[in-house]
């Protein structure tokens, strides 16, 4: 194991970053989020198919790259850095992981190639540590009824994967009602998904909480990317911005805050890398460090760091940071939404209490 | 061609076959140094094999259970003097000093800080004046650990007061047995004296004890200080170990003391300790390729604030026991004892963590300027001769 990036990972990062720099600049994202098509599905086709990120988790036998959580994490860092409106996390991480867990063999090949996109129909606010609310029922004839709120990526999914009890069902998205809501995170909007006698096919048994834990551990890497963009952009700004005939970045009151933010991000990188590394072995192969604990540590730390750096970024940009025109608000919104996503920092710390034997008061 | 892991292991195995670890301890350590197994990344002939730094663990593994050096007593020598001597010493100085430094036959201390020069170390006033091929040193140093049993010290002194402060310094090895060296214990807030004040009065040092060029002392000292920050911030611990481990044990053993507030704070600190540990591990992975850089300053910053928070919570959690203190006696101590001493000692001693080896404020400046590339504050002392500075 290593907490550093391998050469292969750096190459993957470079090709993703090049593409995003070219096709997904901040001003384009800003325009897109208020349009009819907040997701950039043309860009997704290129990224998913040509660079092949959609199949990273999928074994080569099923047309994937046979890579691991480590490479996925690097892609997430870059997507976070660009607040890219793409369904990578929802389709290629959460949905793909769910399909791998149930041993599905057909749809997963379509996802790996980027031909199809899927979403795991759970609330983005679902916690890996609590049972999912049972809001969907299945009839004897295999029809679904009910509603799931705050689902991310459903609006661009061809297929919905719906956990009901301990089973996973496949639903064609066109057969469900998917209503996008005005969302705090403009670059990853949420939708209410409604089923009324919707045909579904059972794919097998699924421990959805282990999928959510996997997702939470990797979301930390996306949060790291958000934090890195905010730190770097703020740094560039305070070197340029002059007040009192000096760059504002020469004042100790500012420098010390930046040093503290940097140190938080350094530790976020180590925590995110550790989680990605320990989440990499296939299910059933327990990594030495304990993958659940690594995911809980990374998600709780990186959530708070991404949010704190984004908030400081707004403040240190002064007036311009409060405008719609400057993209920092997109990062603040992403940071605040991912703080809640797949377990709040406090929920993950509660999990640490159990995993590290630090029992709560009775 | 540098040696690989297998070649280093073979050297260690061959060494062990030829030397009896049950024999004389010092002879064994000297032989280990001569075999290049002291610090494998040092050059051949100076206790090393010119191998990669991370291969040291191979040697430690093979030689586990054999006589060992005393890293506590030798901290300054191993962590600060040795890398500086290696980087700036002449062949004679390296040959003279490194072997007994490593074996522990000669203990080292550090004569940097002064009562009037703490964070602004470059303003220090201890003078070294040339006199017939020797140097005569006068001044006062402070916060010197181990001075009372040191054979040598690394010393920064002012050799030219007529140039700006950073340019008039020279780096020496100070003979602690020379006439005019007086060592007095310095009592600290924990009760005992871990450090000393050192008074230097007409101390004569040969020019062969100068390390680096005349006037280049500031640059030489930077090497020492970078290594110090890594040494302070870089010790490996296992997950849930170290200071957070002590606190966790108290938590587990006292269910009656648990409150929700304490639990939330404990969990936050546990997570912070874990991510800090991981960042240290990652930093060591980076360092194993190259040299310590300014990133080490960040780890020390994290370690200081974490230790203070953990030790403070420890005292609070203990309640009635936290009101007691183990020992206020004014006596000498050989160093920091975060494991053997009481929680009150840990709390008080940890206060020094954000002061020693660069205050947290100075370290934030270093991170901001050297890592993040932010401009420095306007300076009034940069181009003024040291003797003309307001004081």
Short mmCIF file of C-alpha atoms in Angstrom, two decimals, chain B residues 110-115 117 121 124-127 137 139-144 154-158 182 184 186 196-200:
data_model
loop_
_atom_site.label_atom_id
_atom_site.label_comp_id
_atom_site.label_asym_id
_atom_site.label_seq_id
_atom_site.Cartn_x
_atom_site.Cartn_y
_atom_site.Cartn_z
CA UNK B 110 22.25 22.74 20.60
CA UNK B 111 23.30 26.34 21.36
CA UNK B 112 20.92 28.41 19.25
CA UNK B 113 18.23 30.30 21.23
CA UNK B 114 19.14 33.22 23.47
CA UNK B 115 17.13 35.24 25.98
CA UNK B 117 16.63 35.84 20.29
CA UNK B 121 16.89 33.69 15.98
CA UNK B 124 21.26 36.54 18.26
CA UNK B 125 24.06 38.36 20.04
CA UNK B 126 26.57 35.73 21.17
CA UNK B 127 29.83 36.96 19.68
CA UNK B 137 33.09 33.16 22.14
CA UNK B 139 27.35 35.15 25.22
CA UNK B 140 24.37 33.35 26.77
CA UNK B 141 22.28 30.55 25.32
CA UNK B 142 19.04 29.12 26.66
CA UNK B 143 16.69 26.12 26.28
CA UNK B 144 19.60 23.75 25.84
CA UNK B 154 26.22 22.95 17.62
CA UNK B 155 26.55 26.70 18.04
CA UNK B 156 25.54 29.74 16.02
CA UNK B 157 27.39 32.95 16.89
CA UNK B 158 27.80 36.44 15.46
CA UNK B 182 29.02 27.10 32.37
CA UNK B 184 22.88 25.87 34.78
CA UNK B 186 16.49 25.97 33.93
CA UNK B 196 19.70 24.50 30.69
CA UNK B 197 21.03 27.97 30.37
CA UNK B 198 24.56 27.95 28.99
CA UNK B 199 26.91 30.84 29.71
CA UNK B 200 29.90 31.21 27.38
#
